[in-house]
CSV table of C-alpha atoms and ligand atoms in Angstrom, one decimal:
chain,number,residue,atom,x,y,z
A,1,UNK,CA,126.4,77.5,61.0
A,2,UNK,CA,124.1,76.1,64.1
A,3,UNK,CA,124.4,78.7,67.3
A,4,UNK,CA,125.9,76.1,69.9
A,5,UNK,CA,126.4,77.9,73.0
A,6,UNK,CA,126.1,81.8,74.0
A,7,UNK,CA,127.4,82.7,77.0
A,8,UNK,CA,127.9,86.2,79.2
A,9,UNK,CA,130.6,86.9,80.9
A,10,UNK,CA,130.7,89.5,83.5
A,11,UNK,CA,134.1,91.5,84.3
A,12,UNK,CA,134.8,94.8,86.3
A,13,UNK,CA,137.7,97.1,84.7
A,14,UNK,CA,138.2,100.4,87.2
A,15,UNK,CA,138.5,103.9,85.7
A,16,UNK,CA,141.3,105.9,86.7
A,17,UNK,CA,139.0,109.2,86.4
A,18,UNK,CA,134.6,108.3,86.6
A,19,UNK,CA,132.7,109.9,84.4
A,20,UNK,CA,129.9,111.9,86.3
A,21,UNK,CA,127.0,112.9,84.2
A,22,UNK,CA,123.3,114.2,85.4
A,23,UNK,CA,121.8,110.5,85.6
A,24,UNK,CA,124.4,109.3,87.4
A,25,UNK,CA,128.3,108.4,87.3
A,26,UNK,CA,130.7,105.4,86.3
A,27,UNK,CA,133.6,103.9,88.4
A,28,UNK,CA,133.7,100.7,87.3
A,29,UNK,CA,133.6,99.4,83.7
A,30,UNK,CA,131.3,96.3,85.2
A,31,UNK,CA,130.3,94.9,81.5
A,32,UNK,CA,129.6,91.4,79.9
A,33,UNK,CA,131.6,90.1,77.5
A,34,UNK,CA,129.1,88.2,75.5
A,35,UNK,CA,130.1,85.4,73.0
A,36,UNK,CA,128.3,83.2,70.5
A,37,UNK,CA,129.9,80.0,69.1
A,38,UNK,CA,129.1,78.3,66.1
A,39,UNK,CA,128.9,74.1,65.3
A,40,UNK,CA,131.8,75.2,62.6
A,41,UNK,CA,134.2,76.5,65.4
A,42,UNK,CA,133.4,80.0,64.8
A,43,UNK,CA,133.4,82.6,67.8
A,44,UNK,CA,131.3,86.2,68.0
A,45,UNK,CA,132.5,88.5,70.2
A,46,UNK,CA,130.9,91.5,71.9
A,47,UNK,CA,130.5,93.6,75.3
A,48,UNK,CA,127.1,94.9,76.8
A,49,UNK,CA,127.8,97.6,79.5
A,50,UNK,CA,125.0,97.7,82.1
A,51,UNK,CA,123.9,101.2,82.3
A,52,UNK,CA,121.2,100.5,85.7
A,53,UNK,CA,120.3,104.5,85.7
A,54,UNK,CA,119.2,104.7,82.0
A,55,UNK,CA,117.5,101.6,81.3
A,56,UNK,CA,117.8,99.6,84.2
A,57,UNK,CA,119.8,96.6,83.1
A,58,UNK,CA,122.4,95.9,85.5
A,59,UNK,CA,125.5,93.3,84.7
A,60,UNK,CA,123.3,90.8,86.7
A,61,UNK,CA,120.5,91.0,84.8
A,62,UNK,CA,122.2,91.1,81.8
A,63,UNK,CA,124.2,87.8,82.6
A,64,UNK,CA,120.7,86.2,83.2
A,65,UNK,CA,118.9,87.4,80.5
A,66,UNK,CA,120.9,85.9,78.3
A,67,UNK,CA,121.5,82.8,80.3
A,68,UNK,CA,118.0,82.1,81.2
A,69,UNK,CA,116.2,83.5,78.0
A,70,UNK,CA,117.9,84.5,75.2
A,71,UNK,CA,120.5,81.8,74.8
A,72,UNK,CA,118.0,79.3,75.2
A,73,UNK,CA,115.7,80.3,72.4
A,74,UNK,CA,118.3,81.0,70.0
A,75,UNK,CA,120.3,78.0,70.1
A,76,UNK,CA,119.9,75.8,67.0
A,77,UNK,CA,119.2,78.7,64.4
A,78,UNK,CA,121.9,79.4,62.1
A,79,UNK,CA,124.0,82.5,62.5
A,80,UNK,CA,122.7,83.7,59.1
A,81,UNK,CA,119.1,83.5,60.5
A,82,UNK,CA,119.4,87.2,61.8
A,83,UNK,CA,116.0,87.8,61.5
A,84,UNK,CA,114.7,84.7,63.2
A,85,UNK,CA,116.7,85.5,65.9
A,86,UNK,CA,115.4,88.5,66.5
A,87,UNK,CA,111.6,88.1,66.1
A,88,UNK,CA,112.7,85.6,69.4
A,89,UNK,CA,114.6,88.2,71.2
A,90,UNK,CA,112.1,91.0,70.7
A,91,UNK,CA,109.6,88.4,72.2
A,92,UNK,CA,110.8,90.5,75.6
A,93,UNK,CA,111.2,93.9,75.9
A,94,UNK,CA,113.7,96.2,77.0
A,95,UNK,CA,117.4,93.8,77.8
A,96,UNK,CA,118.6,96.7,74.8
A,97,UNK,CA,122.2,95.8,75.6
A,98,UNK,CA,122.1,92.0,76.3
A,99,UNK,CA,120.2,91.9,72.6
A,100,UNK,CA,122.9,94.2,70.8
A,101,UNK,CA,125.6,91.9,72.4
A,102,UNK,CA,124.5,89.0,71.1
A,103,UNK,CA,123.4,90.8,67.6
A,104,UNK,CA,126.8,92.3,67.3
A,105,UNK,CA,128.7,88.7,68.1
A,106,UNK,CA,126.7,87.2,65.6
A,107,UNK,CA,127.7,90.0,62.9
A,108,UNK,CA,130.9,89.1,64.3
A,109,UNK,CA,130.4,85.2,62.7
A,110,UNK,CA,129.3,86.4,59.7
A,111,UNK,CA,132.2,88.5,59.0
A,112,UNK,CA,134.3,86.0,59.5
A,113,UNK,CA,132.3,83.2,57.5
A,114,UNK,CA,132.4,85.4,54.6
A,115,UNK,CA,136.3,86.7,55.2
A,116,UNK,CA,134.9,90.5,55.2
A,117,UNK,CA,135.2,93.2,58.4
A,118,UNK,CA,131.9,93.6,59.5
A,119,UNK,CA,131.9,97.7,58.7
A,120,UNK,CA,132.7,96.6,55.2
A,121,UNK,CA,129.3,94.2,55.2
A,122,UNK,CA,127.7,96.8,56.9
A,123,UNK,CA,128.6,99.9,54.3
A,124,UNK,CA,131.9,100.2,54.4
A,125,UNK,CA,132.1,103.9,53.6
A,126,UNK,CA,135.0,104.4,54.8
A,127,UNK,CA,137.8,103.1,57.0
A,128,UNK,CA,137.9,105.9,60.2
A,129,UNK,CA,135.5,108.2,61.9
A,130,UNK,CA,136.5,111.7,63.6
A,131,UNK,CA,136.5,111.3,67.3
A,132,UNK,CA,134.2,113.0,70.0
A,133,UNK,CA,135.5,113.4,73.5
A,134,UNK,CA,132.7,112.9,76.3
A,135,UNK,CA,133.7,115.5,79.1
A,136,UNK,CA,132.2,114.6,82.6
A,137,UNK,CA,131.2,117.0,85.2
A,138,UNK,CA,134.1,118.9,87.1
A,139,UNK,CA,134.7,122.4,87.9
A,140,UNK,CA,135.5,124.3,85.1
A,141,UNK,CA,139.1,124.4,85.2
A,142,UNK,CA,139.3,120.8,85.6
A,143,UNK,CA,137.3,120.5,82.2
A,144,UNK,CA,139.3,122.6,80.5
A,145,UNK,CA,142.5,121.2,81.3
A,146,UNK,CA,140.6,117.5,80.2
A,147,UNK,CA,139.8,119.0,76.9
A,148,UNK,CA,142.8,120.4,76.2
A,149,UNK,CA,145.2,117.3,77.5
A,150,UNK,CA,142.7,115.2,75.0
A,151,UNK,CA,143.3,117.5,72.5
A,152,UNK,CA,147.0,118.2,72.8
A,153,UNK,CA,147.5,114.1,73.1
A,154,UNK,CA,145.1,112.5,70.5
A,155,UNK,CA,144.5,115.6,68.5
A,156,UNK,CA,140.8,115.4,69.3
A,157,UNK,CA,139.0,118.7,68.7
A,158,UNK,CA,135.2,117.5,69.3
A,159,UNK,CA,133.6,117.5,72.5
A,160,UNK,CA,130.9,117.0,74.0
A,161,UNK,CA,130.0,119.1,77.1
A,162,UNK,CA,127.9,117.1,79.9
A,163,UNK,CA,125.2,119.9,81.8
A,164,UNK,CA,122.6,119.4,83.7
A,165,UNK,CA,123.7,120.5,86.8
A,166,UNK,CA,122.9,124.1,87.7
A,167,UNK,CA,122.4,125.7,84.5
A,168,UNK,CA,123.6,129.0,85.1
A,169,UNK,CA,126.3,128.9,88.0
A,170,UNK,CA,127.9,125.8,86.2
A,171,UNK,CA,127.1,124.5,83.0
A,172,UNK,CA,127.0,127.9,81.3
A,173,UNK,CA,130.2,129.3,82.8
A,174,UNK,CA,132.4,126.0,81.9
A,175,UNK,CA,131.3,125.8,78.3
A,176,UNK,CA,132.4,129.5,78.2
A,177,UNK,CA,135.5,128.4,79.5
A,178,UNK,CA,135.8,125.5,77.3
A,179,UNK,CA,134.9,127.9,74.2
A,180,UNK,CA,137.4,131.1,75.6
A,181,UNK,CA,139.9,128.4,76.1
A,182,UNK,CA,139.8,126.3,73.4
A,183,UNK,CA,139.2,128.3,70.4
A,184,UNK,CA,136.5,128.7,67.6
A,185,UNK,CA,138.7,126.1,66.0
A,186,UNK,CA,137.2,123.4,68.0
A,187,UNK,CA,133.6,121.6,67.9
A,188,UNK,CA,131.2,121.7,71.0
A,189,UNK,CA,127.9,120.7,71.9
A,190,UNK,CA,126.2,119.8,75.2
A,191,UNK,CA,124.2,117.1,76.8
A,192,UNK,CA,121.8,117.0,80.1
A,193,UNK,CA,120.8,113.7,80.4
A,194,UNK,CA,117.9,115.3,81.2
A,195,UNK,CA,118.7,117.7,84.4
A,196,UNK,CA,117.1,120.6,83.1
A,197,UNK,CA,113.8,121.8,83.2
A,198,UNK,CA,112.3,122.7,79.6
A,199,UNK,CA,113.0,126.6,81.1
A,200,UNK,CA,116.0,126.4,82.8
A,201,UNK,CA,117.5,124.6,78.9
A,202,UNK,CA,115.5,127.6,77.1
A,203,UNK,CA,117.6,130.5,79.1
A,204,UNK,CA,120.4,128.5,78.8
A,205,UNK,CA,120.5,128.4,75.3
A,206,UNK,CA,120.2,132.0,75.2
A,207,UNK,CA,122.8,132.4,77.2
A,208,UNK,CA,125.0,130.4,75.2
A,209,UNK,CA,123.9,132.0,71.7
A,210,UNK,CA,127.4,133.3,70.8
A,211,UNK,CA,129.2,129.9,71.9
A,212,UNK,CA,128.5,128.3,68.7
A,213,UNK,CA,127.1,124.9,69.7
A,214,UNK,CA,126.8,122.5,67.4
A,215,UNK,CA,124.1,120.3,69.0
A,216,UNK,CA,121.9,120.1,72.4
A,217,UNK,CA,121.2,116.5,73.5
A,218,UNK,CA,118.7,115.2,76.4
A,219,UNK,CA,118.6,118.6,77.9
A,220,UNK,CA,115.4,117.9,79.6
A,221,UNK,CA,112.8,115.0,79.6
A,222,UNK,CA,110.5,113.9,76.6
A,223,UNK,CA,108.4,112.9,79.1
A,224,UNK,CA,107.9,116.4,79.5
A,225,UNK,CA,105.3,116.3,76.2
A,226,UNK,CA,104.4,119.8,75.6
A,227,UNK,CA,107.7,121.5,77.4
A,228,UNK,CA,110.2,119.4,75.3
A,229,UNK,CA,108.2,120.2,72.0
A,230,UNK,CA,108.4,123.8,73.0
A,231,UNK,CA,112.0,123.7,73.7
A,232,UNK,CA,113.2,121.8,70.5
A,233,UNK,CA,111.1,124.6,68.3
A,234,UNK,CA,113.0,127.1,69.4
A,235,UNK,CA,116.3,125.4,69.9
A,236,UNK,CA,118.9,127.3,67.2
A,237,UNK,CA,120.5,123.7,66.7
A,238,UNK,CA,119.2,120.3,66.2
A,239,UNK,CA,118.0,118.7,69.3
A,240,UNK,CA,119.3,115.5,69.9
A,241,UNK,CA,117.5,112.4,71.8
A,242,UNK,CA,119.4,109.7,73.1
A,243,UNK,CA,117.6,107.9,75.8
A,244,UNK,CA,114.6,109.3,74.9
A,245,UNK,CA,114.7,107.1,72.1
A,246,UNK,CA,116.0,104.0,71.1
A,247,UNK,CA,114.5,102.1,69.2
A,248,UNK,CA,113.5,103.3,65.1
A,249,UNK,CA,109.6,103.2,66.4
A,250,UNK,CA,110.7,105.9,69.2
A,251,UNK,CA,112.4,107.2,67.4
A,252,UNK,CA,109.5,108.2,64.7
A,253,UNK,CA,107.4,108.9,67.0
A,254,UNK,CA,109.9,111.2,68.6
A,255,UNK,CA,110.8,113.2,65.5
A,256,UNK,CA,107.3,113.6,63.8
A,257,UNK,CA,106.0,114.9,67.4
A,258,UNK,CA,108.6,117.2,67.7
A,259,UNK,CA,110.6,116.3,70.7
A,260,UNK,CA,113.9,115.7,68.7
A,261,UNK,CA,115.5,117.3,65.3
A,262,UNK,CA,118.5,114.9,65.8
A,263,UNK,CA,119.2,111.1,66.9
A,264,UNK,CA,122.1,109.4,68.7
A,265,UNK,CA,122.7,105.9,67.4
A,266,UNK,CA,124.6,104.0,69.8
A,267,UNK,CA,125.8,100.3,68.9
A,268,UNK,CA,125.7,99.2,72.6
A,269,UNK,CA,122.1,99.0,73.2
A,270,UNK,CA,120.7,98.6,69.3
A,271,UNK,CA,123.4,96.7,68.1
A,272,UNK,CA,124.2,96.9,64.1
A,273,UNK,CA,120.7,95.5,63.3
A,274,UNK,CA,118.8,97.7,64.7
A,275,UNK,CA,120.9,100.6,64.4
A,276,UNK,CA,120.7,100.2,60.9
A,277,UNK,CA,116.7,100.4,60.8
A,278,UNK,CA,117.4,103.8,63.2
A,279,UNK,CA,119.9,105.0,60.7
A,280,UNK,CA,117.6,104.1,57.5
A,281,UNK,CA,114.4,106.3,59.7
A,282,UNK,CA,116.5,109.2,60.3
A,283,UNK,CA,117.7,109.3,56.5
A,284,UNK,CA,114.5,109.0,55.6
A,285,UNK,CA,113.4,111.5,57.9
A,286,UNK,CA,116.0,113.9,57.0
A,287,UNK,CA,117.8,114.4,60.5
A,288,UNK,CA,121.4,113.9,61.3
A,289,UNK,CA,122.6,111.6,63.7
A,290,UNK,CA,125.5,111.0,65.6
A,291,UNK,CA,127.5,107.8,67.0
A,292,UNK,CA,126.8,108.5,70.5
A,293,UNK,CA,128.3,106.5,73.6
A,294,UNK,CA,127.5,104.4,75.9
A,295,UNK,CA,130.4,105.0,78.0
A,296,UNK,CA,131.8,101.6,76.3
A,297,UNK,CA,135.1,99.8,76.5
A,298,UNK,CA,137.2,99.1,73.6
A,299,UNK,CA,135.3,96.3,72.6
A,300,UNK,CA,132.1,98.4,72.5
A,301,UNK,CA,133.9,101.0,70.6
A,302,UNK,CA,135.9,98.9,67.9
A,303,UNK,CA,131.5,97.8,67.4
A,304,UNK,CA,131.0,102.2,67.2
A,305,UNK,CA,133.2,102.5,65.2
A,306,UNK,CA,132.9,99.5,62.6
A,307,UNK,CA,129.5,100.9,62.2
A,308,UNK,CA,130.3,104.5,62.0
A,309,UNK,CA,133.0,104.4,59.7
A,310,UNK,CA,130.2,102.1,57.4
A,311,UNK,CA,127.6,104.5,56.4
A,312,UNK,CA,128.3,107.8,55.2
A,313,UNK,CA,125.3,109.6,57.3
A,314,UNK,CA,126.9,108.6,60.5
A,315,UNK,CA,130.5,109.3,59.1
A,316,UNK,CA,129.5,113.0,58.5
A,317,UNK,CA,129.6,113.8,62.5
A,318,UNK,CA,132.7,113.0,64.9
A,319,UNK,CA,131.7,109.5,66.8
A,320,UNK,CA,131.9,109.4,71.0
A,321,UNK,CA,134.7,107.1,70.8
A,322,UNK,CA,136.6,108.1,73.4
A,323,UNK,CA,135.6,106.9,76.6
A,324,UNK,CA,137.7,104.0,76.8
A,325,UNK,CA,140.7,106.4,77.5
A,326,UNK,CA,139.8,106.7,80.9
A,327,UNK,CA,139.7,103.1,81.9
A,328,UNK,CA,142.2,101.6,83.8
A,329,UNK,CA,142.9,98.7,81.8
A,330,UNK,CA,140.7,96.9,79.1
A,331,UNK,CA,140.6,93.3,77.7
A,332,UNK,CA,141.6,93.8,73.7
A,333,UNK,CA,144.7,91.8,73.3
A,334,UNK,CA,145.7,94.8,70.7
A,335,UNK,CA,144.5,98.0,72.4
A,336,UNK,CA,142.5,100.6,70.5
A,337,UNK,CA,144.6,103.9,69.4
A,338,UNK,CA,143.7,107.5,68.8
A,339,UNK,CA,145.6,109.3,65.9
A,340,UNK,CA,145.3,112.8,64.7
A,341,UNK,CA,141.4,112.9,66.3
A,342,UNK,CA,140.4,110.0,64.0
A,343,UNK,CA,140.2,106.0,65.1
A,344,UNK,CA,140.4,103.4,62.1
A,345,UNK,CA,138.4,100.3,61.6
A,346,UNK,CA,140.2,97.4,62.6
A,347,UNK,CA,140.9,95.4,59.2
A,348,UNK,CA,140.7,91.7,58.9
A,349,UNK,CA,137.6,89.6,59.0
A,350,UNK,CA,134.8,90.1,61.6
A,351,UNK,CA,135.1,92.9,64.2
A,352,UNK,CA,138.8,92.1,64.9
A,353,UNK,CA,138.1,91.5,68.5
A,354,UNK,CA,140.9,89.3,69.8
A,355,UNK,CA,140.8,89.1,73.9
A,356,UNK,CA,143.2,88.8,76.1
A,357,UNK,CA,143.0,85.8,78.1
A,358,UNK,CA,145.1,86.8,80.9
A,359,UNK,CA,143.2,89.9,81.4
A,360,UNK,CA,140.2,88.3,81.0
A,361,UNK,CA,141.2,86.1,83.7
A,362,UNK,CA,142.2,88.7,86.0
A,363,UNK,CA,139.2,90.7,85.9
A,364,UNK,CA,136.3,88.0,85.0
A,365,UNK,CA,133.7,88.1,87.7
A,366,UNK,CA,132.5,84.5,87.9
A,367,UNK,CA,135.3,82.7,89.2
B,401,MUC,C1,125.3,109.9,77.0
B,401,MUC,O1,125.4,110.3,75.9
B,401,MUC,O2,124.3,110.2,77.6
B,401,MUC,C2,125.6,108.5,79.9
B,401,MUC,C3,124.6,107.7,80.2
B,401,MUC,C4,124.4,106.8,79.2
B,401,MUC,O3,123.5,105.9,79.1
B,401,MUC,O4,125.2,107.1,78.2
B,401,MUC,C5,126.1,108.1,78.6
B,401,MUC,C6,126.4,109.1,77.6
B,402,MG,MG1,123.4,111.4,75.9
């Protein structure tokens, strides 16, 4: 099962409603559909979505990472070399979602070598994960009516809250509104993509003592050594880092220092291989984690999912699976659905990720 050719394709899908978060804010779904073929005829499929004001990749970079580097030094390795290939990818650091792409594609072959669905090699714990709805900055009202449209629809009733904007003024007053609006019934929990200072997410925690939040995510940086460790001590829930850290090395350092009681695993820049040694650190740690996202498509979040739904640690919490709802189109020949708050594995062998070739036509970048 020789690697013959990997290649990255860049497209651009439009959202009908951005996402605007504290970091920065998403028009354009401008990923890379990357896919791996094997001398047998086999095909892995997956999508890396740049994300240029988190880690600095770019859907440039990520087409020539892979073009340039990565496809050259794995070609020739077998599919089932998994480890080979990436003692040559981690030759370069950083790239996290050109890596996970091509990590997921090739879980993608070995599913369907072996006639399993990848979350089944994985784990397969079970077959669906409760879904998490990501909801952007707006004015209050406008979040409100988002969360309740979402849940009213797809019978979603997890959310996630972005702040980080002025904590007080806004971020305060619309997760009351959310919570006066909403109901006890439902699940929050916020997260700053670092806006705050370690002072200004302190008072704001206070303030938002009787709102029952579940978690608080990125609120400010880790860079911020001492401030973030005195933060997370006295935050009443776990503390979640996400782009603080990625990898299962930053993410032990991270949690024995005391900047994070919680971790956010996300498929699209650690792929399954990698997510798993995150996963097995935080189990062994002791911390919960949740399938965070990456604002993927549906091809990044049928990859979510499949490795959600696989262990039971990351099945415990509702999964950011959502994000895709706001695109304006996407390439899956069989789109993705939301039932009753929950989104099933795709069954068959592989990750199920059949592409439209029309659509891919219409919205490839490179011709
Ligand atoms: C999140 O959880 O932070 C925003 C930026 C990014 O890299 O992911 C999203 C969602
Ligand atoms: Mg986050």
């Amino acid at each position: 099962m020789k690697i013959v050719k990997a290649e990255a394709i860049p497209f651009a899908i439009p959202y009908a409603k951005p996402l605007r978060f504290a970091s920065g804010e998403v028009h354009t779904a401008d990923h890379v559909l990357v896919r791996v073929h094997t001398d047998e005829g086999l095909t892995g499929t997956a999508e890396a979505p740049p994300r240029p004001y988190t880690y600095g990749e770019t859907q440039e970079s990520i087409v020539a990472v892979i073009d340039k580097i990565f496809a050259p030094q794995i070609l020739g390795l077998s599919a089932l070399e998994r480890e080979a290939v990436h003692a040559r990818l981690e030759r370069t650091v950083g790239n996290p979602t050109a890596k996970a792409a091509l990590d997921m594609a090739l879980w993608d072959i070995l599913g369907q070598a072996a006639g399993m669905p990848v979350s089944g090699l994985l784990g397969g714990y079970t077959d669906r994960m409760r879904v998490s709805h990501m909801v952007g900055f707006a004015p209050a009202e406008e979040m409100v009516a988002e969360a309740e449209h979402v849940r009213d629809v797809y019978g979603i009733t997890t959310f996630k809250v972005k702040v980080g904007r002025r904590p007080y003024t806004q971020d305060v007053q619309a997760c009351l509104a959310l919570r006066t609006a909403l109901g006890p019934e439902v699940e929050l929990y916020i997260d700053g993509n670092r806006g705050w200072t370690a002072s200004e997410s302190a008072r704001a925690l206070r303030e938002m003592a009787g709102l029952g939040l579940t978690f608080a995510e990125e609120l400010c940086p880790a860079d911020d050594v001492l401030g973030r460790r005195w933060l997370v001590a006295q935050s009443p829930v776990p503390f979640i880092a996400d782009e603080s850290a990625t990898r299962a090395a930053e993410v032990t350092r991270e949690l024995l220092g005391g900047s994070a009681t919680a971790i956010s695993i996300k498929t699209a820049r650690t792929g399954f291989t990698a997510s798993q040694r995150v996963l097995h650190a935080c189990e062994g740690l002791g911390v919960e984690v949740v399938m965070g996202n990456q604002i993927d498509g549906q091809i990044g979040t049928l990859c979510s999912v499949a490795f959600g739904a696989a262990h039971r640690t990351t099945a415990r919490n509702a999964g950011e699976l959502s994000n895709f709802l706001d695109m304006t189109d996407d390439l899956l020949a069989e789109p993705l659905a939301i039932e009753n708050g929950t989104l099933r594995v795709r069954e068959g062998a592989g990750l199920g990720i059949d592409i439209d070739t029309d659509k891919l036509a219409r919205y490839r970048q490179d011709r």
